[in-house]
Amino acid sequence: MAHDEFSLIRQWTRRSDGQEGDGLTVGIGDDAAVYTPAPDMEVVACCDAMVETVHFLKETMHPSDIGYKAVISNISDVAAMGGVARYALVSIAVSPSWSAEMTSQIYEGIYEACESYGVRVIGGDTVSAPDALHLSVTVLGEVEKGRALRRSQAKAGQLVFVTGYVGSSAAGLHLLLEQKKTGAAFPSQYQALVDAHQRPAAQVAAGRILLASGACAALNDVSDGLASELWEIAEASGVELSIDASQIPIRQELSTYAEQIGYDPLAWAFYGGEDYQLVGTADASRIDMLAEQFAAAGIPFALIGRVESSGNGTAVSCTRAGRQMPLPKAGFNHFGRRE
Amino acid sequence: MAHDEFSLIRQWTRRSDGQEGDGLTVGIGDDAAVYTPAPDMEVVACCDAMVETVHFLKETMHPSDIGYKAVISNISDVAAMGGVARYALVSIAVSPSWSAEMTSQIYEGIYEACESYGVRVIGGDTVSAPDALHLSVTVLGEVEKGRALRRSQAKAGQLVFVTGYVGSSAAGLHLLLEQKKTGAAFPSQYQALVDAHQRPAAQVAAGRILLASGACAALNDVSDGLASELWEIAEASGVELSIDASQIPIRQELSTYAEQIGYDPLAWAFYGGEDYQLVGTADASRIDMLAEQFAAAGIPFALIGRVESSGNGTAVSCTRAGRQMPLPKAGFNHFGRRE
């Protein structure tokens, strides 16, 4: 890295707690960071990239939102293993159309998310890009040895749950794209949907309850739409899932907006993305206990279906208005482009 | 990630040893990877990005070279801490101008480098890019607790060493850019320089000797040019370094090519980049022991200067043909653009 960029990174990271101490032996500013992993814990590692025009537009995301969301999507992946995020490495490629101020706002968002979830930025790389801004974040976390919650452990007879509203982020993106098209601000009643898109939350507390309970079998985070995540669990576990559409948690604002524009709310729920809720399966006999723990923690917990041993040959089916239909396997893409 | 891309990654990563076993609890294919860190070791983490048109051109690097080098640059960072690389996460953003075959060749190079250095690919992200290809690799390694070699530990009286030829990669890039400009293949006598640019090596064995010896104080890898790395050591350690230009290891081919085109070989040595040698300082009293260990391992070890307590107020100075001059602080950039 050239010196001018190195100085900029130093400036942006100076206020961080990426410096030594509390298990971090070597922080930002050397060839690599070094930390002492917690005893009896395993290392959890994941990496997510966000690319301008593919995952966000300047018109739909404030620079700080971009940084915030890039961190959250990774913390969410750690939460989906039942773990806790600890450290982040940030790789950013900045094009000339991004001013130093806008770039520093991306870092503001990165640090805001990190501070909210107890994550320390310990390294990364800052380079030039010819055009689109690219942001790739790696998050390192920890989980109790041998306890990580995998997507492959669903068993017949278990129930399928989700930890909160789905579809909100995609509906929020729709509102923002309409605003971009028409130039008129989106109605303020839909702020919660836009917030869900720009400032999502990672369900770390939910993941910890699920891991501690011993009742959770399979777990995924909802980053590519509920349908895609259910398919991943079904395929990885070799089971079939039957989902009851009427039980899927959908925000009232989403239903209202969908009705207003003549759209199917379930399309957002199943094929929207970036909700970062957790979806999984748990033993039926221990669902009441789990529901109580979630209620005590003030976290939504909705039962949306069950795991079947075998059946109609469809990995995921959905019952809606009394009719059971296969739920097509498809993921989310932001702007109609495959990703 | 959408399903089609996920399938592609599955295909590219199937042959890898990114699957479970040997300390890896959860491999590729879940929300995050999970592994058990080795006892009494700390985690070493680093991240480097490579961007098309900024760090490489299709005309100067075969796709497999791009993947190979992105991994090496990270393994080199781990080596510069005295550590050993263990796992990699690969974030790649591919634009439409890159065919599936070319993209798979990038992965071939990634796996080739990983296999050569005992590194397992345990995760990542594959997304679309509108134009330039971006590759960001995170490598996780390990180092004995409290033993990591930092750049900030140089002390007056120590000697400055480097583990092998510097400047070769930049000279190789020059040859490739000439070839691109003229259309004529570079002379085969310079193959070693081009190899140094396209297929660099990481000095893991050297780093391990240096750490085990207990004699090494400060250490950096030469990724941004020898001058830049010396400056980083001097500034981080609060010392001054005086370098003897005549002792810097330069390939005969580099000298020959430099003479042919009327270029200063030392400019490549000091201000070229991506040599991935290790440069550091060690106690003068133990230099002979170190030199013997390097000789026994068949690894070059050149003494190029010494650490001064204080002096002329210049962090790094260089003596050449009997004249001592300040060595300007500047980094490497590939194509004349700041990075």
XYZ file of C-alpha atoms in Angstrom:
678
model
C 0.000 0.000 0.000
C 1.350 3.426 -0.867
C 2.096 5.898 1.861
C -0.650 8.420 1.185
C -3.297 5.720 1.426
C -1.655 4.236 4.458
C -1.850 7.629 6.153
C -5.523 7.909 5.278
C -6.263 4.515 6.756
C -4.298 5.447 9.853
C -6.445 8.547 10.172
C -9.701 6.641 9.736
C -8.683 3.894 12.092
C -6.996 5.954 14.772
C -10.147 6.365 16.838
C -10.878 2.652 16.616
C -10.039 0.136 19.237
C -8.023 -1.788 16.666
C -4.988 -1.204 18.813
C -3.371 -3.750 21.076
C -4.868 -5.041 24.297
C -7.703 -7.312 25.429
C -6.491 -10.337 23.483
C -5.250 -8.369 20.468
C -1.464 -8.768 20.355
C -0.821 -6.879 17.104
C -3.459 -4.437 15.840
C -3.696 -2.295 12.743
C -0.433 -1.076 11.228
C 1.728 -4.168 10.817
C 1.820 -6.778 8.051
C -0.929 -8.734 9.786
C -2.973 -8.619 12.962
C -2.369 -11.157 15.723
C -4.809 -12.126 18.454
C -5.185 -14.773 21.113
C -8.292 -16.860 20.527
C -10.475 -17.408 23.590
C -9.908 -20.757 25.311
C -12.404 -23.523 24.500
C -13.724 -21.550 21.540
C -13.360 -22.195 17.833
C -12.673 -19.516 15.236
C -15.612 -18.546 13.004
C -14.644 -16.854 9.702
C -16.700 -15.397 6.885
C -16.415 -12.858 4.112
C -18.985 -10.813 2.145
C -18.501 -8.380 -0.707
C -20.628 -5.402 -1.732
C -20.200 -3.802 -5.130
C -21.535 -0.472 -6.354
C -24.277 -0.881 -8.990
C -24.605 -4.583 -8.108
C -25.473 -4.386 -4.391
C -26.106 -0.699 -3.872
C -26.401 2.635 -5.602
C -25.288 6.000 -4.303
C -28.950 7.029 -4.544
C -30.226 4.232 -2.322
C -27.521 4.049 0.334
C -25.691 6.773 2.224
C -21.957 5.969 2.351
C -22.238 5.236 6.063
C -25.086 2.794 5.331
C -22.847 0.940 2.874
C -20.139 0.467 5.484
C -22.649 -0.389 8.182
C -24.413 -3.020 6.097
C -21.209 -4.664 4.870
C -20.250 -5.333 8.479
C -23.749 -6.446 9.515
C -23.988 -9.004 6.709
C -20.857 -10.675 8.071
C -21.859 -10.470 11.732
C -25.111 -12.069 10.637
C -23.186 -14.982 9.120
C -21.393 -15.503 12.431
C -24.736 -15.265 14.264
C -26.082 -17.962 11.938
C -23.435 -20.324 13.346
C -24.547 -19.427 16.887
C -21.331 -17.450 17.370
C -20.192 -13.997 18.390
C -18.265 -11.663 16.083
C -14.970 -10.279 17.413
C -12.761 -8.830 14.676
C -13.100 -7.384 11.173
C -10.752 -6.875 8.227
C -11.916 -4.332 5.678
C -10.867 -4.410 2.045
C -12.038 -1.359 0.127
C -11.409 -0.332 -3.478
C -12.329 3.293 -4.084
C -12.841 4.923 -7.474
C -12.239 8.605 -8.296
C -15.987 9.367 -8.158
C -15.868 8.798 -4.397
C -14.514 11.774 -2.498
C -12.321 11.371 0.562
C -15.266 12.601 2.633
C -17.639 9.996 1.221
C -15.032 7.303 1.738
C -14.517 8.353 5.325
C -18.292 8.146 5.798
C -18.138 4.519 4.669
C -15.603 3.961 7.444
C -17.886 5.796 9.878
C -20.594 3.260 9.097
C -18.138 0.391 9.415
C -17.067 1.569 12.852
C -20.610 2.291 13.942
C -21.655 -1.281 13.167
C -18.496 -2.678 14.743
C -18.977 -0.696 17.943
C -22.624 -1.736 18.190
C -21.675 -5.403 18.086
C -18.375 -5.376 19.976
C -16.260 -5.943 16.876
C -12.775 -4.459 16.417
C -11.307 -3.526 13.034
C -7.865 -5.137 13.014
C -6.765 -4.856 9.408
C -7.593 -4.609 5.768
C -6.484 -3.077 2.528
C -7.330 0.192 0.798
C -6.726 0.379 -2.931
C -7.856 2.298 -5.980
C -10.649 1.111 -8.243
C -11.199 2.349 -11.802
C -14.954 2.798 -11.403
C -17.309 0.936 -9.076
C -16.567 1.005 -5.371
C -15.984 -2.450 -3.907
C -16.162 -3.270 -0.228
C -15.226 -6.698 1.056
C -15.372 -7.386 4.776
C -14.053 -10.426 6.620
C -15.341 -11.010 10.125
C -13.709 -13.358 12.605
C -15.725 -14.565 15.557
C -15.862 -17.393 18.018
C -18.190 -20.182 18.999
C -18.046 -22.840 21.697
C -16.073 -25.886 20.543
C -18.143 -28.359 18.589
C -21.331 -26.357 19.060
C -21.588 -24.356 15.806
C -25.092 -24.451 14.315
C -24.976 -25.796 10.774
C -27.561 -25.723 8.040
C -27.273 -29.454 7.461
C -28.760 -30.750 10.704
C -32.524 -30.494 10.083
C -34.389 -33.680 10.964
C -37.919 -34.863 10.176
C -40.477 -33.858 12.781
C -38.709 -30.638 13.714
C -40.409 -27.277 13.350
C -39.193 -24.390 11.188
C -38.848 -20.976 12.786
C -37.743 -17.465 11.812
C -36.617 -14.743 14.211
C -38.470 -11.738 12.789
C -39.911 -9.882 9.836
C -38.801 -10.878 6.372
C -39.194 -8.981 3.099
C -38.805 -5.558 4.703
C -35.413 -4.840 3.184
C -36.558 -5.631 -0.363
C -39.672 -3.510 0.093
C -37.458 -0.699 1.401
C -35.245 -0.991 -1.667
C -38.357 -0.813 -3.850
C -39.369 2.425 -2.117
C -35.886 3.869 -2.605
C -35.793 2.933 -6.291
C -39.227 4.540 -6.774
C -37.957 7.656 -5.037
C -34.934 7.682 -7.369
C -37.221 7.288 -10.403
C -39.872 9.838 -9.481
C -37.785 12.260 -7.463
C -40.518 12.327 -4.787
C -39.543 11.323 -1.245
C -41.009 7.997 -0.110
C -43.975 8.330 2.304
C -42.682 8.596 5.863
C -45.034 5.832 7.027
C -42.661 3.407 5.281
C -39.528 4.547 7.092
C -39.209 1.191 8.903
C -38.945 -0.614 5.550
C -36.251 1.749 4.299
C -34.420 1.429 7.619
C -34.520 -2.341 7.247
C -32.754 -1.964 3.906
C -30.218 0.672 4.900
C -29.519 -0.232 8.524
C -30.286 -3.902 9.096
C -29.614 -5.640 12.401
C -27.743 -8.893 12.943
C -29.491 -11.437 15.186
C -26.572 -12.247 17.437
C -28.665 -12.508 20.612
C -31.100 -14.865 18.885
C -28.230 -17.030 17.670
C -26.813 -17.240 21.186
C -30.188 -18.271 22.645
C -30.519 -20.919 19.949
C -27.044 -22.294 20.572
C -27.342 -22.250 24.370
C -30.729 -23.960 24.269
C -29.380 -27.096 22.637
C -32.762 -27.282 20.903
C -31.791 -25.745 17.574
C -30.767 -28.188 14.847
C -30.208 -26.252 11.608
C -29.670 -22.525 11.181
C -29.159 -20.014 8.337
C -29.324 -16.271 8.132
C -31.758 -14.736 5.665
C -29.414 -12.895 3.337
C -30.696 -14.118 -0.041
C -34.420 -14.378 0.647
C -36.330 -16.833 2.790
C -36.944 -19.256 -0.090
C -33.246 -19.530 -0.893
C -32.325 -20.108 2.759
C -35.035 -22.753 3.227
C -33.770 -24.529 0.115
C -30.230 -24.481 1.460
C -31.342 -26.072 4.732
C -33.480 -28.671 2.944
C -30.754 -29.620 0.479
C -27.902 -29.623 3.003
C -29.975 -31.703 5.447
C -31.568 -34.033 2.898
C -35.092 -33.264 4.116
C -38.204 -31.523 2.856
C -39.701 -28.454 4.429
C -43.369 -27.525 4.339
C -44.033 -23.873 5.020
C -47.312 -22.219 6.051
C -47.405 -18.866 4.261
C -49.896 -17.432 6.733
C -47.367 -17.719 9.559
C -44.524 -15.777 7.916
C -43.914 -12.557 9.853
C -44.533 -9.596 7.563
C -44.566 -5.974 8.648
C -47.929 -4.222 8.452
C -46.200 -1.436 6.484
C -45.042 -4.003 3.930
C -48.566 -5.303 3.447
C -49.909 -1.770 3.108
C -47.253 -0.767 0.575
C -47.666 -4.019 -1.374
C -51.411 -3.436 -1.602
C -50.823 0.149 -2.670
C -48.647 -0.857 -5.614
C -50.414 -4.124 -6.393
C -47.508 -6.384 -5.427
C -47.520 -9.735 -3.637
C -46.093 -9.251 -0.123
C -44.953 -12.880 -0.052
C -42.776 -12.288 -3.112
C -40.719 -9.888 -1.022
C -40.737 -12.255 1.940
C -39.572 -15.256 -0.074
C -37.432 -13.618 -2.758
C -36.307 -10.371 -1.189
C -32.962 -10.446 0.534
C -30.821 -8.936 3.264
C -33.289 -9.297 6.109
C -30.587 -10.932 8.232
C -33.125 -12.768 10.346
C -32.264 -16.298 11.383
C -34.255 -19.208 9.982
C -33.822 -22.705 11.307
C -35.293 -25.869 12.693
C -35.728 -27.049 16.274
C -37.054 -30.047 18.107
C -40.856 -29.866 18.383
C -40.731 -30.974 22.017
C -38.604 -28.001 22.982
C -40.277 -25.286 20.937
C -42.295 -23.943 23.866
C -39.145 -23.555 25.933
C -37.444 -21.736 23.030
C -40.477 -19.502 22.474
C -40.409 -18.533 26.157
C -36.725 -17.684 26.025
C -37.240 -15.526 22.939
C -40.216 -13.815 24.560
C -38.154 -13.130 27.672
C -35.430 -11.600 25.498
C -37.951 -9.527 23.547
C -37.007 -11.168 20.264
C -39.677 -12.311 17.789
C -39.881 -16.056 17.188
C -42.356 -17.330 14.619
C -43.077 -20.930 13.689
C -43.564 -21.092 9.945
C -43.501 -24.779 9.044
C -42.174 -28.246 9.705
C -39.549 -30.702 8.519
C -40.889 -33.707 6.606
C -39.019 -36.978 6.281
C -40.013 -37.420 2.676
C -42.966 -36.502 0.614
C -43.759 -34.923 -2.671
C -40.189 -34.737 -3.918
C -40.023 -30.971 -3.516
C -37.366 -29.686 -1.147
C -39.541 -26.784 -0.030
C -43.285 -26.502 -0.406
C -45.585 -23.741 0.746
C -49.221 -23.832 1.723
C -51.157 -20.683 0.912
C -54.906 -20.227 1.077
C -55.316 -23.968 1.548
C -53.213 -24.955 -1.484
C -49.809 -26.589 -1.158
C -47.382 -25.572 -3.919
C -43.684 -26.139 -4.521
C -41.701 -23.070 -3.485
C -39.346 -22.290 -6.405
C -35.658 -22.108 -5.647
C -34.418 -18.646 -6.457
C -32.268 -16.069 -4.813
C -32.375 -12.339 -4.510
C -30.781 -9.905 -6.843
C -30.865 -6.209 -6.261
C -31.304 -4.629 -9.638
C -32.447 -7.444 -11.882
C -28.925 -8.618 -12.552
C -27.826 -12.092 -11.585
C -25.194 -12.049 -8.910
C -25.287 -15.189 -3.166
C -27.556 -16.375 -5.939
C -27.860 -20.061 -6.640
C -26.108 -20.163 -9.992
C -23.028 -18.522 -8.527
C -23.172 -20.708 -5.482
C -23.135 -23.748 -7.742
C -20.153 -22.370 -9.606
C -18.224 -21.845 -6.386
C -19.167 -25.336 -5.285
C -17.766 -26.644 -8.537
C -14.543 -24.662 -8.231
C -14.044 -25.560 -4.621
C -15.095 -29.208 -4.734
C -11.617 -30.506 -5.372
C -10.202 -28.390 -2.572
C -9.531 -29.586 0.899
C -11.875 -26.912 2.237
C -14.016 -29.672 3.639
C -14.163 -30.733 7.257
C -11.387 -32.542 9.098
C -7.943 -31.827 10.513
C -9.080 -28.964 12.731
C -11.679 -27.611 10.302
C -15.078 -28.125 11.921
C -17.202 -26.399 9.268
C -15.756 -25.943 5.775
C -17.061 -24.284 2.649
C -20.816 -24.262 2.153
C -22.268 -22.886 5.383
C -22.762 -19.299 6.530
C -19.239 -19.257 7.929
C -16.298 -21.583 8.368
C -15.357 -22.848 11.820
C -11.972 -24.187 12.868
C -10.146 -25.107 16.033
C -7.067 -22.935 16.508
C -3.904 -24.817 17.411
C -3.096 -24.784 21.139
C -0.518 -22.232 22.298
C -0.756 -20.381 18.998
C -2.233 -17.008 18.215
C -4.338 -16.227 15.157
C -2.633 -14.157 12.428
C -5.025 -12.375 10.044
C -4.436 -10.238 6.969
C -6.200 -9.166 3.819
C -4.981 -7.921 0.428
C -6.925 -6.748 -2.603
C -5.959 -6.870 -6.272
C -7.867 -4.828 -8.827
C -7.788 -5.098 -12.605
C -6.124 -2.076 -14.260
C -4.709 -0.992 -10.871
C -2.682 -4.066 -9.868
C -2.711 -6.138 -13.022
C -3.747 -6.202 -16.658
C -5.028 -9.158 -18.625
C -1.995 -8.663 -20.862
C 0.548 -8.952 -18.053
C -0.949 -11.701 -15.907
C -2.544 -15.008 -16.857
C -5.741 -15.506 -14.825
C -4.047 -18.258 -12.845
C -1.177 -15.870 -12.028
C -3.677 -13.353 -10.643
C -5.142 -15.925 -8.275
C -1.745 -17.290 -7.360
C -0.290 -13.875 -6.548
C -3.307 -12.714 -4.515
C -2.778 -15.677 -2.205
C 1.009 -15.272 -2.065
C 0.797 -11.602 -1.068
C -1.230 -12.643 1.979
C 0.914 -15.642 2.886
C 3.851 -13.239 2.685
C 2.173 -10.964 5.236
C 1.796 -13.909 7.604
C 5.441 -14.876 6.963
C 6.438 -11.316 7.877
C 5.013 -11.953 11.351
C 7.049 -15.151 11.606
C 3.859 -17.197 11.233
C 2.447 -19.966 9.088
C -0.616 -19.519 6.862
C -3.447 -22.015 7.360
C -6.730 -20.853 5.812
C -7.941 -18.487 3.094
C -11.196 -16.720 2.309
C -11.573 -15.534 -1.269
C -13.781 -12.627 -2.267
C -14.019 -12.210 -6.018
C -16.063 -9.764 -8.083
C -16.205 -10.780 -11.736
C -17.268 -8.561 -14.624
C -18.879 -9.753 -17.872
C -15.568 -9.434 -19.756
C -14.253 -12.404 -17.764
C -15.461 -15.726 -19.081
C -16.308 -18.614 -16.783
C -13.170 -20.340 -18.035
C -10.938 -17.386 -17.189
C -12.564 -17.083 -13.794
C -12.024 -20.758 -13.112
C -8.364 -20.265 -14.064
C -8.127 -17.600 -11.357
C -9.347 -20.229 -8.911
C -6.822 -22.699 -10.321
C -4.083 -20.252 -9.397
C -5.602 -19.662 -5.978
C -5.633 -23.384 -5.261
C -2.168 -23.905 -6.685
C -0.732 -21.315 -4.299
C -2.766 -22.656 -1.391
C -1.652 -26.219 -2.009
C 1.992 -25.164 -2.288
C 1.861 -23.511 1.121
C -0.498 -25.843 3.005
C -3.383 -23.369 3.008
C -7.034 -24.437 2.772
C -9.751 -22.307 1.164
C -12.559 -22.254 3.712
C -14.887 -19.558 2.430
C -15.436 -16.395 0.506
C -17.911 -14.600 -1.689
C -18.426 -14.516 -5.447
C -20.300 -11.562 -6.852
C -20.733 -9.640 -10.070
C -18.727 -6.550 -10.929
C -19.720 -4.004 -13.564
C -16.247 -3.738 -15.085
C -12.888 -4.342 -13.422
C -12.296 -7.689 -11.757
C -11.583 -7.408 -8.035
C -9.971 -10.107 -5.955
C -9.656 -9.756 -2.197
C -8.087 -12.564 -0.217
C -8.003 -12.959 3.551
C -5.490 -15.388 4.983
C -5.611 -16.728 8.532
C -2.506 -18.229 10.015
C -0.914 -18.934 13.323
C 2.144 -17.943 15.285
C 3.516 -18.992 18.648
C 1.968 -16.958 21.471
C 3.703 -13.655 22.087
C 6.357 -14.366 19.470
C 5.032 -12.494 16.396
C 7.734 -10.427 14.666
C 6.718 -6.804 14.451
C 8.109 -3.950 12.417
C 8.445 -1.732 15.468
C 11.192 -3.564 17.328
C 14.350 -2.365 15.548
C 17.064 -1.175 17.956
C 20.243 0.793 17.421
C 23.262 -1.374 16.705
C 21.307 -4.093 14.958
C 22.010 -5.052 11.356
C 19.548 -4.829 8.478
C 19.038 -7.907 6.316
C 16.961 -8.988 3.336
C 16.165 -12.577 2.360
C 16.705 -12.414 -1.400
C 16.627 -10.494 -4.658
C 14.615 -7.293 -4.774
C 13.417 -5.335 -7.800
C 12.908 -8.427 -9.944
C 9.131 -8.192 -9.980
C 9.096 -4.551 -11.082
C 11.650 -5.301 -13.805
C 9.488 -8.223 -14.904
C 6.473 -5.950 -15.095
C 8.501 -3.518 -17.189
C 9.346 -6.334 -19.615
C 5.678 -7.345 -19.836
C 4.521 -3.787 -20.461
C 7.148 -3.408 -23.206
C 5.921 -6.651 -24.735
C 2.351 -5.317 -24.622
C 3.464 -2.054 -26.257
C 5.651 -3.488 -28.997
C 3.952 -6.817 -29.544
C 7.355 -8.551 -29.493
C 7.901 -11.300 -26.916
C 10.353 -10.372 -24.163
C 13.818 -11.967 -24.524
C 13.819 -15.405 -22.905
C 16.958 -14.571 -20.921
C 14.715 -12.421 -18.701
C 12.227 -15.167 -17.860
C 13.278 -15.160 -14.192
C 12.276 -11.498 -13.876
C 8.879 -12.128 -15.443
C 8.418 -15.183 -13.232
C 9.189 -13.050 -10.192
C 6.337 -10.751 -11.205
C 3.786 -13.392 -12.168
C 4.615 -16.190 -9.745
C 6.283 -14.753 -6.661
C 7.199 -16.881 -3.657
C 6.366 -16.176 -0.022
C 9.291 -16.495 2.396
C 7.563 -18.642 5.002
C 10.633 -20.778 5.727
C 12.751 -17.649 6.211
C 10.174 -16.192 8.584
C 10.170 -19.383 10.619
C 13.969 -19.414 10.895
C 13.912 -15.788 11.998
C 11.225 -16.390 14.623
C 12.807 -19.586 15.961
C 16.229 -17.949 16.198
C 15.098 -15.345 18.683
C 17.624 -13.061 17.001
C 15.262 -11.173 14.718
C 13.912 -7.895 16.072
C 11.859 -6.181 13.357
C 10.430 -7.722 10.210
C 8.454 -6.608 7.124
C 7.722 -8.198 3.804
C 8.779 -6.319 0.687
C 5.433 -5.706 -0.976
C 5.684 -1.984 -1.702
C 9.370 -1.661 -2.504
C 12.399 -1.902 -0.257
C 12.483 1.845 0.457
C 8.897 1.887 1.679
C 9.430 -1.156 3.911
C 12.632 0.286 5.401
C 10.791 3.520 6.127
C 8.003 1.611 7.868
C 10.492 -0.184 10.099
C 12.374 3.044 10.874
C 9.229 5.027 11.669
C 7.502 2.274 13.650
C 10.685 1.625 15.658
C 11.768 5.255 16.082
C 15.222 4.577 14.685
C 17.265 5.472 11.618
C 18.533 2.967 9.101
C 21.649 3.370 6.993
C 21.730 1.173 3.920
C 24.716 0.195 1.787
C 23.463 0.141 -1.810
C 26.280 -2.129 -2.928
C 25.003 -4.937 -0.676
C 21.436 -5.053 -1.996
C 20.854 -8.388 -3.769
C 20.006 -7.721 -7.399
C 19.647 -10.380 -10.074
C 22.239 -10.348 -12.816
C 19.371 -10.376 -15.337
C 18.002 -7.209 -13.762
C 21.340 -5.421 -14.075
C 21.668 -6.566 -17.673
C 18.169 -5.434 -18.594
C 18.561 -2.125 -16.754
C 21.776 -1.428 -18.633
C 20.106 -2.359 -21.900
C 17.320 0.182 -21.445
C 19.382 2.788 -19.571
C 17.547 2.428 -16.281
C 18.891 2.512 -12.721
C 18.687 -1.022 -11.263
C 18.459 0.433 -7.752
C 15.272 2.286 -8.685
C 13.599 -1.074 -9.200
C 15.147 -2.449 -6.023
C 14.029 0.458 -3.855
C 10.801 1.499 -5.550
C 9.604 -1.626 -7.307
C 7.152 -3.768 -5.391
C 5.838 -7.267 -4.856
C 9.167 -8.979 -4.299
C 7.783 -10.595 -1.145
C 11.232 -10.970 0.370
C 11.544 -10.339 4.083
C 13.488 -7.328 5.321
C 14.303 -6.853 8.960
C 16.812 -6.223 11.687
C 18.687 -8.615 13.945
C 21.199 -8.451 16.762
C 24.705 -7.993 15.382
C 26.091 -10.578 17.800
C 23.834 -13.271 16.369
C 24.086 -12.462 12.685
C 26.648 -15.180 11.993
C 24.403 -17.794 13.564
C 21.472 -16.557 11.472
C 23.554 -16.510 8.303
C 24.572 -20.119 8.949
C 20.959 -21.193 9.450
C 19.914 -19.499 6.220
C 22.839 -21.066 4.373
C 21.884 -24.483 5.722
C 18.310 -23.955 4.519
C 19.515 -22.752 1.107
C 17.851 -19.363 1.539
C 19.691 -16.136 0.619
C 20.456 -13.803 3.499
C 22.087 -10.474 2.722
C 23.225 -7.813 5.184
C 22.392 -4.447 3.655
C 22.811 -1.936 6.474
C 22.576 -1.101 10.126
C 20.290 0.540 12.651
C 21.519 3.887 13.993
C 20.421 5.334 17.311
C 20.093 8.822 15.913
C 21.920 10.802 13.341
C 21.186 12.972 10.397
C 17.450 13.203 10.988
C 16.657 11.020 8.007
C 14.738 7.819 8.763
C 16.500 5.948 5.984
C 19.731 6.910 4.271
C 21.645 5.085 1.598
C 25.349 5.053 0.782
C 26.139 4.625 -2.881
C 29.532 5.049 -4.518
C 30.859 6.528 -1.287
C 28.101 9.135 -0.931
C 25.450 8.948 1.784
C 22.068 10.316 0.687
C 18.607 10.317 2.223
C 16.487 7.547 0.703
C 13.177 9.174 -0.278
C 10.017 7.675 1.149
C 7.832 6.452 -1.668
C 5.888 3.350 -2.460
C 5.292 1.326 -5.540
C 2.522 1.793 -7.989
C 2.006 -0.445 -10.944
C 0.884 1.780 -13.757
C 1.775 5.285 -12.657
C -1.422 5.710 -10.692
C -1.363 6.344 -6.951
C -2.821 3.497 -4.967
